[in-house]
Coordinates of C-alpha atoms in Angstrom, one line a residue:
Chain A
M1 CA -62.3 134.5 0.7
D2 CA -65.4 133.2 2.4
K3 CA -65.4 130.8 5.3
V4 CA -66.2 127.8 3.2
E5 CA -63.3 128.4 0.9
E6 CA -61.0 129.1 3.8
I7 CA -61.8 125.8 5.6
T8 CA -61.6 123.9 2.3
Q9 CA -58.2 125.3 1.6
K10 CA -56.9 124.3 5.0
I11 CA -58.0 120.7 4.5
V12 CA -56.6 120.5 0.9
E13 CA -53.3 121.9 2.0
K14 CA -53.0 119.5 4.8
F15 CA -53.3 116.5 2.5
E16 CA -51.1 118.1 -0.2
R17 CA -48.3 118.4 2.4
H18 CA -48.3 114.7 2.5
G19 CA -48.4 114.4 -1.2
V20 CA -52.0 113.3 -1.3
K21 CA -54.2 114.8 -4.0
V22 CA -57.8 115.3 -2.9
N23 CA -60.9 116.4 -4.7
K24 CA -61.4 120.0 -3.8
S25 CA -64.9 120.6 -5.1
E26 CA -66.1 117.5 -3.2
I27 CA -64.6 118.8 0.0
K28 CA -66.0 122.2 -0.6
K29 CA -69.5 120.7 -0.8
R30 CA -69.1 118.9 2.5
V31 CA -67.7 122.0 4.2
D32 CA -70.6 124.0 3.0
L33 CA -73.1 121.4 4.3
L34 CA -71.5 121.1 7.7
L35 CA -71.0 124.8 8.2
N36 CA -74.1 126.4 6.8
E37 CA -76.7 123.6 7.2
F38 CA -75.6 122.0 10.5
K39 CA -73.7 124.9 12.1
V40 CA -70.8 122.7 13.1
P41 CA -67.8 124.5 14.6
E42 CA -64.8 124.9 12.3
G43 CA -62.4 122.6 14.2
E44 CA -65.0 119.8 14.1
I45 CA -65.6 120.3 10.4
I46 CA -61.9 119.9 9.6
R47 CA -61.6 116.9 11.9
T48 CA -64.7 115.2 10.4
I49 CA -63.7 115.7 6.8
T50 CA -60.1 114.7 7.4
N51 CA -61.3 111.5 9.1
Y52 CA -63.5 110.8 6.1
L53 CA -60.7 111.4 3.6
I54 CA -58.2 109.2 5.6
R55 CA -60.7 106.3 5.4
E56 CA -61.4 107.1 1.7
H57 CA -57.7 107.1 0.7
G58 CA -56.6 104.4 3.2
L59 CA -54.1 106.7 4.9
S60 CA -52.7 106.5 8.3
K61 CA -54.3 108.3 11.2
E62 CA -51.2 110.4 11.7
I63 CA -52.5 113.2 9.5
L64 CA -55.2 113.8 12.1
F65 CA -52.7 114.6 14.8
E66 CA -50.4 116.5 12.6
R67 CA -49.9 120.1 13.6
E68 CA -47.9 122.5 11.4
S69 CA -44.4 121.1 11.7
P70 CA -42.3 124.1 12.8
L71 CA -38.7 124.4 11.8
V72 CA -36.6 123.7 14.9
K73 CA -33.0 123.4 15.8
I74 CA -31.8 120.0 17.0
A75 CA -31.1 121.2 20.5
E76 CA -34.8 122.1 20.8
I77 CA -35.9 118.5 20.3
T78 CA -36.5 117.4 23.8
K79 CA -40.0 115.6 23.8
P80 CA -41.1 112.5 21.9
G81 CA -44.1 112.5 19.7
V82 CA -43.7 116.0 18.2
W83 CA -43.9 116.8 14.5
V84 CA -41.0 119.0 13.5
S85 CA -38.9 120.0 10.5
V86 CA -35.1 120.3 10.7
K87 CA -32.3 121.5 8.5
A88 CA -29.4 119.2 9.1
K89 CA -26.3 117.5 7.7
V90 CA -25.9 113.8 7.6
A91 CA -22.9 113.2 9.8
Q92 CA -22.9 109.4 9.8
L93 CA -24.8 106.5 8.3
W94 CA -24.9 103.3 10.3
D95 CA -25.5 99.8 9.1
S96 CA -29.1 98.9 9.6
S97 CA -29.7 95.6 11.2
S98 CA -33.5 95.6 10.5
P99 CA -35.3 95.1 7.2
N100 CA -37.8 97.6 8.4
V101 CA -35.2 100.4 8.4
S102 CA -34.0 101.8 5.1
Q103 CA -31.4 104.1 6.7
V104 CA -30.2 105.0 10.2
G105 CA -27.5 107.3 11.4
L106 CA -26.7 110.7 12.8
I107 CA -27.7 114.1 11.6
G108 CA -26.6 117.4 13.1
D109 CA -26.8 121.2 12.9
E110 CA -24.8 123.7 14.8
T111 CA -26.7 123.1 18.0
G112 CA -26.3 119.3 18.3
M113 CA -26.6 115.8 16.9
I114 CA -29.5 113.4 16.8
K115 CA -30.2 109.9 15.6
F116 CA -32.4 109.6 12.6
V117 CA -34.3 106.6 11.2
I118 CA -35.9 106.4 7.7
W119 CA -38.4 103.6 7.9
A120 CA -38.5 101.3 4.9
K121 CA -42.2 101.7 4.5
S122 CA -41.9 105.5 4.4
G123 CA -40.8 105.0 0.8
K124 CA -38.4 108.0 1.1
G125 CA -35.2 108.3 -0.9
E126 CA -31.8 107.7 0.5
V127 CA -29.6 110.4 2.0
E128 CA -25.8 110.7 1.7
E129 CA -23.2 111.3 4.3
G130 CA -21.8 114.9 4.3
K131 CA -24.9 116.3 2.5
S132 CA -27.4 118.7 4.0
Y133 CA -31.1 118.2 3.8
L134 CA -34.4 119.7 5.0
F135 CA -36.2 116.9 6.9
K136 CA -39.8 118.0 6.7
N137 CA -42.6 116.7 8.9
V138 CA -40.6 114.2 10.9
V139 CA -41.7 112.8 14.3
T140 CA -39.6 113.0 17.4
D141 CA -39.2 109.8 19.4
S142 CA -37.4 108.6 22.4
F143 CA -35.5 105.3 22.2
Q144 CA -33.4 103.9 25.0
G145 CA -33.5 107.3 26.8
R146 CA -32.2 109.2 23.8
M147 CA -34.1 111.4 21.4
Q148 CA -34.3 110.5 17.7
I149 CA -36.3 111.6 14.7
N150 CA -38.3 109.2 12.5
V151 CA -38.9 109.8 8.8
N152 CA -42.3 108.3 7.9
R153 CA -44.4 108.4 4.8
F154 CA -45.7 111.9 5.6
S155 CA -42.2 113.3 5.8
S156 CA -40.2 114.7 3.0
I157 CA -36.5 115.0 2.5
V158 CA -35.2 117.8 0.4
E159 CA -31.5 118.2 -0.4
L160 CA -30.2 121.7 0.5
E161 CA -27.8 123.9 -1.5
E162 CA -26.5 125.4 1.8
D163 CA -24.0 123.5 4.0
I164 CA -25.3 123.0 7.5
S165 CA -22.5 123.1 10.0
L166 CA -22.1 120.4 12.7
P167 CA -21.7 121.3 16.3
P168 CA -18.1 122.2 17.4
R169 CA -16.3 119.1 18.6
E170 CA -15.2 119.3 22.2
V171 CA -11.6 118.2 22.8
S172 CA -9.8 117.4 26.0
I173 CA -6.0 117.4 26.1
V174 CA -3.2 117.0 28.6
G175 CA 0.0 118.6 27.4
A176 CA 2.9 120.9 28.3
L177 CA 2.7 124.6 27.4
V178 CA 5.9 124.8 25.3
S179 CA 5.4 128.2 23.8
I180 CA 3.6 131.5 24.4
Q181 CA 3.0 133.3 21.2
Q182 CA 2.9 137.0 20.2
G183 CA -0.2 138.9 21.1
S184 CA -0.3 137.4 24.6
G185 CA -0.4 139.2 28.0
L186 CA -2.0 142.6 28.5
I187 CA -3.3 143.4 25.0
Q188 CA -5.3 146.3 23.5
R189 CA -8.5 145.7 21.5
C190 CA -10.1 147.9 19.0
S191 CA -13.2 149.6 20.6
I192 CA -15.1 149.3 17.3
C193 CA -14.6 145.6 16.4
G194 CA -12.8 144.1 19.4
R195 CA -9.8 142.8 17.4
A196 CA -6.4 142.8 19.0
M197 CA -4.4 145.8 18.1
I198 CA -1.0 145.5 16.6
K199 CA 1.4 148.4 17.6
N200 CA -1.5 150.5 18.9
S201 CA -3.5 150.2 15.6
C202 CA -6.4 148.0 14.6
P203 CA -5.8 146.0 11.4
E204 CA -9.3 147.1 10.3
H205 CA -9.8 150.6 11.7
G206 CA -6.3 152.0 12.2
K207 CA -5.6 154.3 15.1
V208 CA -8.7 154.3 17.2
E209 CA -9.8 154.1 20.8
S210 CA -8.9 150.8 22.5
Y211 CA -9.6 148.9 25.6
D212 CA -7.4 146.5 27.6
D213 CA -7.8 142.7 27.7
L214 CA -5.7 139.8 29.0
R215 CA -5.1 136.6 27.1
I216 CA -2.6 133.9 26.3
K217 CA -2.1 132.4 22.9
G218 CA 0.1 129.4 23.3
V219 CA 1.1 125.9 22.1
L220 CA 0.2 122.8 24.1
D221 CA 2.3 119.8 23.2
D222 CA 1.7 116.3 24.4
G223 CA 4.7 114.7 22.7
E224 CA 2.5 113.3 19.9
S225 CA 0.8 116.5 18.5
V226 CA 0.7 120.2 19.0
Y227 CA -2.4 122.2 19.7
E228 CA -2.7 126.0 19.6
I229 CA -4.8 127.3 22.4
I230 CA -6.3 130.6 23.5
L231 CA -6.7 131.3 27.2
N232 CA -9.1 134.2 27.9
E233 CA -8.9 136.5 30.9
E234 CA -11.1 134.2 33.0
N235 CA -8.8 131.2 32.3
V236 CA -5.6 133.2 33.0
K237 CA -7.1 134.5 36.3
S238 CA -8.2 131.0 37.4
L239 CA -4.6 129.7 36.8
T240 CA -2.5 132.6 38.1
G241 CA -4.8 134.8 40.2
I242 CA -3.9 137.6 37.8
G243 CA -7.0 139.1 36.2
L244 CA -7.3 142.2 34.1
E245 CA -7.2 144.6 37.1
E246 CA -4.2 143.0 38.6
A247 CA -2.5 143.0 35.2
K248 CA -3.0 146.7 34.8
R249 CA -1.7 147.3 38.2
I250 CA 1.5 145.3 37.4
A251 CA 1.9 147.2 34.1
Q252 CA 1.6 150.6 36.0
E253 CA 3.9 149.6 38.8
K254 CA 6.7 148.5 36.4
L255 CA 5.9 151.2 33.8
D256 CA 5.9 148.3 31.3
R257 CA 3.0 146.4 29.8
G258 CA 5.5 143.6 28.9
A259 CA 6.0 143.0 32.6
V260 CA 2.6 141.2 32.7
L261 CA 3.7 138.8 30.0
S262 CA 7.0 138.0 31.7
E263 CA 5.1 137.3 34.9
L264 CA 2.6 135.0 33.1
K265 CA 5.4 133.2 31.3
S266 CA 7.2 132.4 34.5
R267 CA 4.1 131.0 36.0
L268 CA 2.7 129.1 33.0
L269 CA 5.4 128.0 30.6
G270 CA 6.7 124.5 30.9
R271 CA 3.8 123.3 33.0
Y272 CA 1.3 120.6 32.2
F273 CA -2.3 121.5 31.7
K274 CA -5.5 119.7 31.2
V275 CA -7.6 121.7 28.7
T276 CA -11.1 121.2 27.6
G277 CA -12.5 123.3 24.7
T278 CA -13.8 123.4 21.2
K279 CA -11.8 123.6 18.1
G280 CA -12.6 126.7 16.2
G281 CA -10.4 126.8 13.1
R282 CA -6.7 127.1 14.1
Y283 CA -7.2 127.6 17.8
I284 CA -8.8 125.6 20.5
L285 CA -11.1 127.9 22.5
V286 CA -10.6 126.9 26.0
K287 CA -13.6 126.3 28.3
E288 CA -11.9 124.7 31.2
V289 CA -8.2 124.7 32.1
D290 CA -6.3 123.5 35.1
F291 CA -2.7 122.5 36.1
Y292 CA -2.4 118.8 35.5
K293 CA -1.0 116.8 38.4
P294 CA -0.3 113.1 38.1
E295 CA -1.3 110.6 40.8
L296 CA 1.0 108.3 42.7
K297 CA -0.8 105.3 41.4
E298 CA 0.2 106.2 37.8
F299 CA 3.8 105.7 38.8
K300 CA 3.1 102.5 40.7
L301 CA 1.2 101.1 37.7
L302 CA 4.0 102.0 35.2
G303 CA 6.7 100.7 37.6
E304 CA 5.0 97.3 37.8
A305 CA 4.5 97.2 34.1
I306 CA 8.2 97.4 33.2
Chain B
M1 CA 3.9 126.9 2.5
I2 CA 3.9 127.1 6.3
R3 CA 5.8 124.2 7.9
R4 CA 4.0 122.3 10.6
R5 CA 5.4 123.0 14.0
E6 CA 7.7 120.2 15.2
V7 CA 6.3 118.2 18.2
A8 CA 8.5 118.5 21.2
K9 CA 9.7 114.9 21.8
R10 CA 10.2 113.4 25.3
V11 CA 13.6 111.8 25.6
F12 CA 15.6 111.0 28.6
A13 CA 19.2 112.3 28.8
Y14 CA 20.5 108.7 28.5
E15 CA 18.9 108.3 25.1
L16 CA 19.4 111.9 24.0
T17 CA 23.2 112.1 24.5
R18 CA 23.6 109.0 22.4
S19 CA 21.6 110.4 19.4
T20 CA 24.5 111.3 17.2
H21 CA 23.2 110.4 13.8
V22 CA 21.7 113.4 11.9
L23 CA 19.0 113.0 9.3
Q24 CA 17.9 115.8 7.0
E25 CA 14.4 116.2 5.5
E26 CA 13.5 119.4 3.6
N27 CA 15.9 121.7 5.4
V28 CA 14.9 120.3 8.8
K29 CA 17.6 118.5 10.7
Y30 CA 16.7 115.6 13.0
A31 CA 18.8 113.6 15.4
L32 CA 18.0 109.9 15.2
T33 CA 17.9 108.4 18.7
P34 CA 19.1 104.9 19.4
L35 CA 15.5 103.9 19.8
G36 CA 14.5 105.1 16.3
E37 CA 12.9 108.4 17.1
R38 CA 13.5 111.5 15.0
V39 CA 14.1 114.4 17.2
N40 CA 14.2 118.1 16.2
R41 CA 12.6 119.8 19.2
I42 CA 12.5 118.4 22.7
F43 CA 10.7 119.2 26.0
S44 CA 12.7 118.2 29.0
V45 CA 12.3 118.9 32.7
S46 CA 15.6 118.5 34.5
V47 CA 17.8 119.9 37.3
L48 CA 20.1 122.8 36.3
L49 CA 23.2 121.8 38.1
D50 CA 25.5 124.4 36.8
K51 CA 25.8 127.4 34.5
E52 CA 28.9 129.0 33.2
E53 CA 30.0 131.5 30.5
V54 CA 31.9 129.5 27.9
R55 CA 34.5 132.3 27.6
P56 CA 34.4 135.6 29.5
D57 CA 32.3 138.3 27.8
T58 CA 31.0 136.1 25.0
N59 CA 27.5 136.1 26.6
L60 CA 27.4 132.4 25.5
W61 CA 26.3 130.2 28.4
R62 CA 26.7 126.5 29.0
M63 CA 24.1 124.8 31.2
R64 CA 24.7 121.4 32.7
L65 CA 21.4 119.7 33.2
S66 CA 20.5 116.4 34.8
D67 CA 17.4 114.1 34.7
P68 CA 17.2 110.8 36.6
T69 CA 19.0 109.0 33.7
G70 CA 22.0 111.3 33.1
V71 CA 23.5 114.7 32.3
F72 CA 23.2 116.7 29.1
Y73 CA 24.3 120.3 28.0
A74 CA 22.4 123.2 26.6
Y75 CA 23.9 126.4 25.2
A76 CA 22.1 129.8 25.4
G77 CA 23.5 133.0 23.8
R78 CA 22.6 136.1 21.8
F79 CA 20.2 134.1 19.7
N80 CA 18.0 133.6 22.7
S81 CA 18.4 136.6 25.0
E82 CA 15.2 135.7 27.0
A83 CA 16.7 132.3 28.0
V84 CA 19.9 134.0 29.0
E85 CA 18.0 136.5 31.1
T86 CA 16.2 133.7 32.8
L87 CA 19.4 131.8 33.3
L88 CA 21.1 134.8 35.0
D89 CA 18.4 134.9 37.6
L90 CA 18.5 131.1 38.4
E91 CA 20.6 129.8 41.3
P92 CA 21.5 126.1 40.7
P93 CA 20.5 123.5 41.7
V94 CA 17.0 124.3 40.5
I95 CA 14.3 122.4 38.5
V96 CA 13.8 123.8 35.0
A97 CA 11.5 123.1 32.0
L98 CA 13.4 123.4 28.8
V99 CA 12.0 123.6 25.3
G100 CA 14.6 123.6 22.6
K101 CA 16.2 122.3 19.5
V102 CA 18.6 119.4 19.4
R103 CA 22.0 120.1 17.9
V104 CA 24.8 117.6 17.1
F105 CA 28.3 119.0 17.0
E106 CA 31.1 117.2 15.3
G107 CA 34.0 117.3 17.7
V108 CA 37.5 116.2 16.9
T109 CA 37.2 112.8 18.5
R110 CA 33.4 112.4 18.9
K111 CA 30.0 113.9 18.3
L112 CA 28.4 115.9 21.0
V113 CA 24.6 116.3 21.4
S114 CA 23.3 119.4 23.0
V115 CA 20.2 121.6 23.2
V116 CA 19.6 125.2 22.1
P117 CA 16.8 126.6 24.4
E118 CA 13.8 128.3 23.0
N119 CA 12.1 128.6 26.4
L120 CA 13.6 128.1 29.8
V121 CA 11.7 128.4 33.0
E122 CA 11.9 127.4 36.6
V123 CA 9.2 124.9 37.5
E124 CA 7.8 123.0 40.5
S125 CA 8.9 119.4 41.3
A126 CA 5.4 118.0 40.3
V127 CA 6.1 119.1 36.7
R128 CA 9.4 117.1 36.8
D129 CA 7.5 114.1 38.2
Y130 CA 5.0 114.0 35.4
W131 CA 7.6 114.6 32.8
V132 CA 9.5 111.5 34.0
L133 CA 6.3 109.5 33.8
E134 CA 5.4 110.8 30.4
T135 CA 9.0 110.3 29.1
A136 CA 9.1 106.8 30.6
K137 CA 5.9 105.8 28.7
A138 CA 7.2 107.3 25.4
T139 CA 10.5 105.5 25.8
L140 CA 8.8 102.2 26.5
K141 CA 6.7 102.7 23.4
R142 CA 9.9 103.2 21.4
I143 CA 11.4 100.1 22.8
E144 CA 8.3 98.1 21.7
E145 CA 8.7 99.5 18.2
M146 CA 12.4 98.5 18.2
E147 CA 11.4 95.0 19.2
K148 CA 9.1 94.7 16.2
K149 CA 12.0 95.8 13.9
E150 CA 9.6 97.4 11.4
G151 CA 9.8 100.8 9.8
E152 CA 12.6 102.8 8.2
D153 CA 13.8 104.7 11.2
V154 CA 13.7 101.6 13.5
K155 CA 15.8 99.6 11.0
L156 CA 18.2 102.5 10.6
A157 CA 18.6 102.8 14.4
W158 CA 19.3 99.1 14.7
N159 CA 22.0 99.4 11.9
I160 CA 23.7 102.5 13.4
Y161 CA 23.4 102.0 17.1
N162 CA 22.4 98.3 17.7
P163 CA 21.1 99.3 21.1
N164 CA 20.8 97.0 24.1
L165 CA 17.1 97.2 24.8
E166 CA 17.3 95.7 28.3
E167 CA 19.7 98.4 29.2
Y168 CA 17.2 101.1 28.2
K169 CA 14.4 99.3 30.0
S170 CA 16.3 99.3 33.3
V171 CA 17.2 103.0 32.8
V172 CA 13.4 103.7 32.5
K173 CA 12.6 101.5 35.4
Q174 CA 15.1 103.2 37.7
A175 CA 13.8 106.7 36.7
V176 CA 10.3 105.7 37.5
S177 CA 11.1 104.1 40.9
L178 CA 13.1 107.1 41.9
I179 CA 10.1 109.4 41.5
R180 CA 7.8 106.8 42.9
E181 CA 9.8 106.5 46.1
E182 CA 9.9 110.2 46.5
L183 CA 6.2 110.5 46.1
E184 CA 5.6 107.6 48.5
E185 CA 7.8 109.4 51.0
L186 CA 5.7 112.6 50.6
E187 CA 2.5 110.6 51.0
K188 CA 3.8 109.0 54.2
E189 CA 4.7 112.4 55.7
F190 CA 1.3 113.7 54.7
E191 CA -0.4 110.7 56.4
E192 CA 1.7 111.1 59.5
E193 CA 0.7 114.8 59.7
E194 CA -2.9 113.7 59.5
E195 CA -2.4 111.1 62.2
D196 CA -0.8 113.7 64.4
F197 CA -3.8 115.8 63.9
E198 CA -6.2 113.1 64.8
F199 CA -4.2 112.3 67.9
E200 CA -4.5 115.9 69.0
E201 CA -8.2 115.8 68.4
E202 CA -8.6 113.1 71.0
E203 CA -6.8 115.3 73.5
W204 CA -9.5 117.9 73.6
D205 CA -10.7 118.5 77.1
L206 CA -14.4 118.8 76.9
T207 CA -15.2 118.9 80.7
E208 CA -15.6 122.6 80.8
L209 CA -18.2 122.6 78.0
L210 CA -20.1 119.9 79.7
E211 CA -20.4 121.7 83.0
D212 CA -23.5 123.7 83.6

């Protein structure tokens, strides 16, 4: 491909991305003229011809500033005024209060959530809650200190087959630890896949090498609902001072791995905890956990209320 | 079909021991409390006052437990050896957290409500304090529901027990004040200790340091 053809192609594609058909042979002539006759640098050629076409077709100047819109994750959207593309699921649609807005709401991928606005004059179709789309060539914006994306007339919205997952929801609970389930305490994990072993064998790989780990699978109950939680070694250590090394020492001293579980049960069962974590399927994966202690003022308030 | 785990209800002994009416729903038995709560599992933090073997060598143990509103009984035996082991190590009086199932026994003259422990463990007094607060809130919520007189269980509770709601309110109030007074006492002691400390601080003799 010669230089003229290459530059022409770039310009044509740029307009096609925005659904604008341009006359290729006409552009080619202009490129040839500027490049070979007037020795204008490439960047300037593209700019000049783009400018001319925008005027010709009565388009908005935005095409000029458009860069390739890279596909980004929502968490990566931090600056306003950037052209991006995102694959996201529509989590919520809000009622629009303005006639200029055709739709407004929240979209998300596994890294985060962001507000989106489809401007009425963009002429783009409507999206539905719960469906996933590729939002192509949208502009990031900052409104009242929060990032959002704007769908304008150069954007496109394509429905996706795949289901984009939303970020895990963080939950915070205060409850009593009413049960510690099997598979807690000093456990063995398969050295190949890291799964907890049952009776010294991995459900996947059978009798293989294993390594020790410490965890609690338990039930937190707040009197209204039950929550299954997993406390990892770090959580257990922060609550009891017993980490993996100490647990191994206890097991050796008592010649019984079960001694670790008994010790943990006596220190944790029946106590109240404040737990923050994310719900991953059946269990809440605990990020932060601490013993919960009420304050005197809570008693005073309740006493006065009766 | 996995059955959902029963939530451990918070019920004071005063309400629990009066919950003699049994409801059955798909093989699950519930005791209906006078305030219209269905109870299968409870979580209670109380004082173990006493433990005794029901008859020698039966390995069936009766525990007498007390919260600020009254006394109730729990029975641990072969079916829960872990609770029995814990129990043997405990020297009453001691504060325990108890998770267990509520049972209603038909006696000759009256029905007896008791608890079969699933988990029994000695805990700190702060746990008891919060349990009282939590249980007080839960009980007050039930009283409110009873006042509205709506819902099947509430209507049933009115029919069977016809409870005096004022009585329940004052029981809750007493329980809360008891804990509050105890905590205020602790706070006072703590402040006094701090004051003592400040007082000592003023006693430092700094003359030596100031001399050349």
